[in-house]
Coordinates of C-alpha atoms in Angstrom, one line a residue:
M357 CA 56.3 22.1 -16.5
K358 CA 57.0 25.1 -18.8
L359 CA 54.1 27.0 -20.3
I360 CA 54.5 28.0 -24.0
S361 CA 54.8 31.8 -24.3
L362 CA 52.2 34.1 -25.9
S363 CA 54.6 35.1 -28.6
E364 CA 55.3 31.4 -29.5
K365 CA 51.5 30.8 -29.6
F366 CA 51.2 33.6 -32.0
I367 CA 54.2 32.6 -34.3
I368 CA 53.1 29.1 -34.5
Y369 CA 49.6 30.2 -35.6
V370 CA 51.1 32.5 -38.2
T371 CA 53.4 29.8 -39.6
E372 CA 50.6 27.4 -40.0
Q373 CA 48.2 30.0 -41.6
T374 CA 50.8 30.8 -44.1
I375 CA 50.8 27.3 -45.5
L376 CA 47.0 26.9 -45.2
I377 CA 46.2 30.1 -47.0
S378 CA 48.7 29.0 -49.7
L379 CA 47.0 25.6 -50.1
T380 CA 43.6 27.4 -50.1
S381 CA 44.8 29.5 -53.0
L382 CA 46.0 26.4 -54.9
I383 CA 42.7 24.6 -54.4
A384 CA 40.7 27.6 -55.3
S385 CA 42.7 28.0 -58.7
I386 CA 42.3 24.2 -59.4
F387 CA 38.5 24.6 -59.1
H388 CA 38.5 27.9 -61.1
I389 CA 37.4 29.9 -58.2
K390 CA 38.8 33.4 -57.9
D391 CA 41.7 33.7 -55.4
A392 CA 40.3 36.2 -52.8
F393 CA 43.4 36.1 -50.8
L394 CA 45.9 36.4 -53.5
G395 CA 43.8 39.2 -54.9
F396 CA 44.1 41.1 -51.6
F397 CA 47.8 40.6 -51.3
L398 CA 48.3 42.0 -54.9
A399 CA 45.9 45.1 -54.4
Y400 CA 46.6 45.8 -50.6
K401 CA 48.9 49.0 -51.3
I402 CA 46.1 50.8 -53.4
D403 CA 43.0 49.0 -52.2
F404 CA 43.5 47.7 -48.7
I405 CA 40.0 48.0 -47.1
P406 CA 38.0 47.1 -50.3
G407 CA 40.3 44.3 -51.1
F408 CA 40.0 42.9 -47.6
L409 CA 36.3 43.3 -47.5
H410 CA 36.0 41.3 -50.8
I411 CA 37.0 38.3 -48.9
F412 CA 33.8 38.6 -46.8
D413 CA 31.3 40.2 -49.1
T414 CA 31.8 38.2 -52.4
N415 CA 30.7 34.7 -53.3
Y416 CA 34.2 33.7 -54.3
G417 CA 35.5 35.2 -51.0
L418 CA 33.1 33.2 -49.0
Y419 CA 34.2 30.0 -50.9
N420 CA 37.9 30.8 -50.2
L421 CA 37.0 31.1 -46.4
L422 CA 35.2 27.8 -46.6
I423 CA 38.1 25.9 -48.4
L424 CA 40.4 27.5 -45.7
F425 CA 38.3 26.3 -42.8
L426 CA 38.2 22.7 -44.4
I427 CA 41.9 22.7 -44.9
S428 CA 42.8 24.1 -41.5
F429 CA 40.4 21.4 -39.8
C430 CA 42.1 18.6 -41.7
Y431 CA 45.6 19.9 -40.7
Y432 CA 44.7 20.5 -37.1
S433 CA 42.8 17.1 -36.7
I434 CA 45.8 15.3 -38.2
E435 CA 48.1 17.1 -35.8
S436 CA 45.9 16.1 -32.7
L437 CA 45.6 12.5 -34.0
T438 CA 49.4 12.0 -34.9
G439 CA 51.0 14.5 -32.3
H440 CA 53.2 15.8 -35.2
G441 CA 53.0 19.2 -36.8
I442 CA 54.8 22.6 -36.8
A443 CA 53.7 23.2 -33.3
E444 CA 55.0 19.8 -31.9
D445 CA 58.0 19.2 -34.0
I446 CA 59.5 22.9 -34.1
F447 CA 58.3 24.3 -30.9
K448 CA 57.8 21.1 -28.7
L449 CA 54.4 22.0 -27.9
E450 CA 52.1 19.7 -26.1
I451 CA 48.6 20.0 -25.0
I452 CA 47.6 18.3 -21.7
N453 CA 44.7 18.3 -19.2
K454 CA 45.3 19.5 -15.7
Y455 CA 43.6 16.3 -14.5
E456 CA 43.6 12.7 -15.3
I457 CA 41.3 12.0 -18.2
S458 CA 41.3 9.2 -20.8
K459 CA 43.0 9.6 -24.1
N460 CA 39.7 9.4 -26.0
K461 CA 38.3 12.1 -24.0
L462 CA 41.3 14.3 -24.5
L463 CA 41.1 13.7 -28.3
K464 CA 37.5 14.7 -28.4
L465 CA 38.3 17.9 -26.4
L466 CA 41.1 18.6 -29.0
L467 CA 39.0 17.9 -32.0
V468 CA 36.4 20.4 -30.8
R469 CA 39.4 22.8 -30.2
D470 CA 40.6 22.2 -33.7
I471 CA 37.0 23.4 -35.1
I472 CA 37.3 26.7 -33.2
K473 CA 40.9 27.1 -34.3
S474 CA 40.1 26.4 -37.8
F475 CA 38.0 29.6 -38.4
F476 CA 40.4 32.6 -37.6
I477 CA 37.5 34.9 -36.3
S478 CA 36.4 32.4 -33.7
N479 CA 40.1 31.7 -32.9
I480 CA 40.8 35.3 -32.5
I481 CA 37.6 35.8 -30.1
N482 CA 38.6 32.7 -28.2
S483 CA 42.3 33.7 -27.8
L484 CA 41.4 37.3 -26.5
F485 CA 40.5 35.5 -23.2
I486 CA 44.2 35.1 -22.6
L487 CA 43.9 38.6 -21.2
K488 CA 41.4 37.2 -18.6
N489 CA 42.9 33.7 -18.1
K490 CA 46.5 35.1 -17.7
K491 CA 47.9 32.7 -15.1
F492 CA 48.3 29.7 -17.6
L493 CA 47.9 31.9 -20.8
Q494 CA 44.8 29.9 -21.7
N495 CA 42.1 30.8 -24.2
E496 CA 38.5 30.5 -23.1
Y497 CA 37.9 26.9 -24.4
D498 CA 41.2 25.7 -22.8
N499 CA 40.3 27.3 -19.5
K500 CA 36.8 25.7 -19.5
F501 CA 38.1 22.3 -20.1
N502 CA 41.5 22.5 -18.3
L503 CA 43.8 22.3 -21.3
M504 CA 47.4 23.6 -21.1
S505 CA 50.0 24.2 -23.7
I506 CA 53.4 23.3 -22.4
K507 CA 56.8 22.6 -23.8
N508 CA 57.9 18.9 -23.6
K509 CA 61.5 19.9 -23.9
N510 CA 63.6 22.4 -22.3
E511 CA 64.4 25.4 -24.5
N512 CA 67.9 26.9 -25.0
K513 CA 69.5 29.6 -27.3
K514 CA 70.2 27.0 -30.0
S515 CA 66.6 25.7 -30.4
L516 CA 65.3 29.3 -30.2
F517 CA 67.6 30.2 -33.1
L518 CA 66.5 27.2 -35.0
Q519 CA 62.8 27.5 -34.3
Y520 CA 62.5 30.9 -35.8
F521 CA 64.7 29.9 -38.7
Y522 CA 62.6 26.8 -39.4
S523 CA 59.4 28.8 -39.1
S524 CA 60.7 31.5 -41.5
M525 CA 61.9 28.8 -44.1
I526 CA 58.5 27.1 -43.9
M527 CA 56.7 30.4 -44.5
Y528 CA 58.9 31.7 -47.4
Y529 CA 59.1 28.5 -49.4
S530 CA 55.6 27.1 -48.9
I531 CA 54.3 30.5 -50.4
F532 CA 56.8 30.5 -53.1
F533 CA 56.7 26.9 -54.4
I534 CA 52.8 26.8 -54.1
L535 CA 52.7 30.1 -56.2
I536 CA 55.1 28.6 -58.7
I537 CA 52.7 25.7 -59.1
I538 CA 49.8 27.8 -59.6
Y539 CA 51.2 30.2 -62.1
T540 CA 53.0 27.5 -64.1
F541 CA 50.5 24.6 -64.2
V542 CA 47.1 25.8 -63.0
Q543 CA 46.8 29.4 -64.3
P544 CA 49.7 29.8 -66.6
A545 CA 51.3 33.4 -66.6
A546 CA 51.7 35.3 -69.8
P547 CA 55.0 34.6 -71.7
L548 CA 57.8 37.3 -71.2
A549 CA 58.3 39.8 -73.9
S550 CA 62.1 39.5 -73.5
S551 CA 64.5 37.2 -72.0
G552 CA 65.6 39.5 -69.2
T553 CA 69.3 39.7 -70.4
V554 CA 71.2 42.9 -70.2
K555 CA 72.6 44.1 -73.5
S556 CA 76.3 43.8 -73.6
G557 CA 76.9 47.5 -74.5
S558 CA 75.1 48.7 -71.4
Y559 CA 76.5 46.2 -69.0
N560 CA 78.7 47.5 -66.0
Y561 CA 79.1 44.8 -63.4
W562 CA 79.5 46.8 -60.2
H563 CA 76.7 49.2 -61.2
F564 CA 74.5 46.2 -61.9
F565 CA 75.5 44.6 -58.6
S566 CA 74.8 47.6 -56.5
T567 CA 71.3 48.1 -58.1
I568 CA 70.5 44.4 -57.4
L569 CA 71.8 44.6 -53.9
K570 CA 69.9 47.9 -53.1
N571 CA 66.7 46.3 -54.3
N572 CA 67.1 43.2 -52.4
I573 CA 68.1 44.8 -49.2
T574 CA 65.2 47.4 -49.4
L575 CA 62.8 44.5 -49.6
D576 CA 64.5 42.6 -46.8
V577 CA 65.0 45.5 -44.3
F578 CA 62.1 47.8 -45.0
E579 CA 59.5 45.3 -46.0
Y580 CA 60.3 42.0 -44.2
M581 CA 62.3 43.1 -41.0
I582 CA 60.6 46.3 -40.1
G583 CA 57.2 44.5 -40.6
G584 CA 57.9 42.8 -37.2
F585 CA 57.0 46.0 -35.5
S586 CA 53.3 45.5 -36.8
L587 CA 53.3 42.2 -35.0
F588 CA 54.3 40.5 -38.3
T589 CA 51.3 41.7 -40.2
G590 CA 53.2 44.0 -42.5
T591 CA 55.7 41.2 -43.1
F592 CA 53.0 38.6 -43.6
I593 CA 51.3 40.6 -46.3
E594 CA 54.4 41.7 -48.1
L595 CA 55.7 38.1 -48.0
F596 CA 52.7 37.0 -50.2
S597 CA 52.5 40.1 -52.3
S598 CA 56.2 40.1 -53.3
N599 CA 56.4 36.3 -53.9
I600 CA 53.3 36.7 -56.2
Y601 CA 55.4 38.9 -58.5
E602 CA 58.5 36.7 -58.3
A603 CA 56.5 33.6 -59.0
I604 CA 54.7 35.2 -62.0
I605 CA 58.1 36.4 -63.4
M606 CA 59.8 32.9 -63.0
S607 CA 56.8 31.1 -64.4
S608 CA 56.8 33.5 -67.3
L609 CA 60.5 32.8 -67.9
D610 CA 59.9 29.1 -67.7
I611 CA 57.0 29.2 -70.2
T612 CA 58.8 31.6 -72.7
H613 CA 62.3 29.9 -72.6
G614 CA 61.8 26.4 -71.0
S615 CA 63.2 25.1 -67.7
S616 CA 66.8 25.5 -69.0
S617 CA 66.4 29.4 -68.5
F618 CA 65.5 28.8 -64.8
V619 CA 68.7 26.5 -64.4
K620 CA 70.8 29.0 -66.2
Y621 CA 69.5 32.5 -64.9
I622 CA 67.5 31.9 -61.7
L623 CA 69.1 28.8 -59.8
P624 CA 72.6 30.0 -59.3
Q625 CA 71.5 32.9 -57.1
F626 CA 68.2 31.5 -56.1
F627 CA 69.1 29.9 -52.8
P628 CA 71.5 32.5 -51.5
E629 CA 69.0 35.3 -52.2
T630 CA 66.0 33.5 -50.8
L631 CA 67.8 32.3 -47.7
G632 CA 68.8 35.9 -47.2
Y633 CA 65.1 36.8 -47.2
V634 CA 64.3 33.8 -44.8
F635 CA 66.7 35.2 -42.1
G636 CA 65.2 38.6 -42.6
L637 CA 61.7 36.9 -41.8
S638 CA 63.5 35.6 -38.7
I639 CA 64.4 39.0 -37.5
A640 CA 60.9 40.1 -38.0
L641 CA 59.7 37.2 -35.7
V642 CA 62.2 38.3 -33.2
M643 CA 60.5 41.9 -33.2
T644 CA 57.2 40.4 -32.8
D645 CA 58.4 38.2 -30.0
I646 CA 59.9 41.0 -28.1
I647 CA 56.7 43.0 -28.3
L648 CA 54.5 40.1 -27.3
S649 CA 56.9 39.2 -24.6
F650 CA 56.6 42.6 -23.0
T651 CA 52.9 42.3 -23.4
Q652 CA 53.0 39.0 -21.6
S653 CA 54.8 40.5 -18.6
M654 CA 52.3 43.2 -18.5
I655 CA 49.2 41.1 -18.4
R656 CA 50.7 38.6 -15.9
N657 CA 52.3 41.4 -13.7
E658 CA 55.7 39.5 -14.1
K659 CA 58.9 41.1 -12.9
S660 CA 61.2 42.3 -15.6
Q661 CA 63.5 39.2 -15.3
Y662 CA 61.5 37.2 -17.9
F663 CA 61.2 40.0 -20.4
T664 CA 64.9 40.9 -20.0
Q665 CA 66.2 37.3 -20.4
R666 CA 63.9 36.7 -23.2
T667 CA 65.1 39.9 -25.2
H668 CA 68.8 39.1 -24.4
D669 CA 68.3 35.6 -26.0
L670 CA 66.2 37.0 -29.0
L671 CA 68.8 39.8 -29.6
Y672 CA 71.6 37.2 -29.5
S673 CA 69.9 35.1 -32.3
S674 CA 68.9 38.3 -34.3
G675 CA 72.6 39.5 -34.6
F676 CA 73.4 36.1 -36.3
Y677 CA 70.1 36.4 -38.4
L678 CA 71.3 39.9 -39.6
I679 CA 74.8 38.7 -40.5
L680 CA 73.7 35.9 -42.5
S681 CA 70.8 37.8 -44.2
I682 CA 73.0 40.5 -45.5
S683 CA 75.9 38.2 -46.3
L684 CA 73.7 35.8 -48.5
L685 CA 72.1 38.7 -50.2
V686 CA 75.5 40.1 -51.1
I687 CA 76.4 36.6 -52.5
G688 CA 73.2 36.4 -54.5
A689 CA 73.7 39.8 -55.9
L690 CA 77.3 39.0 -56.9
I691 CA 76.1 35.8 -58.6
E692 CA 73.2 37.5 -60.4
A693 CA 75.2 40.5 -61.6
G694 CA 77.7 38.0 -63.0
L695 CA 75.0 36.3 -65.0
G696 CA 73.9 39.6 -66.5
I697 CA 70.2 39.3 -66.0
Y698 CA 67.6 41.7 -64.5
N699 CA 66.9 41.3 -60.8
F700 CA 63.9 38.9 -60.4

């Protein structure tokens, strides 16, 4: 039996919350409720504290929290009933009881656990007890009812590499495509004033390429990757805020010039560029994992062997992430410069 690590618990939760917050924004938009979460992500650089407090001290913010709770409970309940979800299918997580109990009783315990997990404040408070129940890394509810989070398959370097890649891909594309739906069909963005193409007289391929690449690497390295040092908080916020702008611009382009403009000007470089960002997110997850692995070693008074081996495996994966991220951004910039359009 192998316990799931503290860092994996955290990364699973962040990945799930990315999808659930995105869906909350979509449902709020459909019902014409102001998007409290998207409003915060847009204003966070100039209005961090007031923007965050508006989620809790305004009617529309409370509606968003209620929607998030209901969606979260539905997701976690389906996960408990079917045994399939991000935790089970990517990280091979399994929840068991230390003693022999009936399947129905276990399911009832899991559904109550899902309610606690569905409201992030109760989940945070519950999870803080890991510092107390450090032997099995249990939160308070799990400790009280003898529930344990284990891996049902052995982990290796290959699965670790793919786990963080899959998590990053889910986070990036779930946010992006849900935002595209919002700003194209639910709350259409304003049409663009121009097509975004460069005038032929001012066009210099290599100058344009270097400008695009610099912008993309700045976002990838200094916003996504470095955000891992903040336990992914900075990355998480920037992931939403940057994708909001991207989605608005692409939706505006589609509204102004039709879907053919997306196929002609955006699609050729879309997947190389966005996959470059996905691997940048994976590096942020590695940084977060290293910090939490060190924390786990401290609270459990473990020898340095676990942390050293974990860090070795993580850095091994992050080296490939970095090479792939930069290479894909270079390819994306080469294609985009060749099309002669502004960097979206």
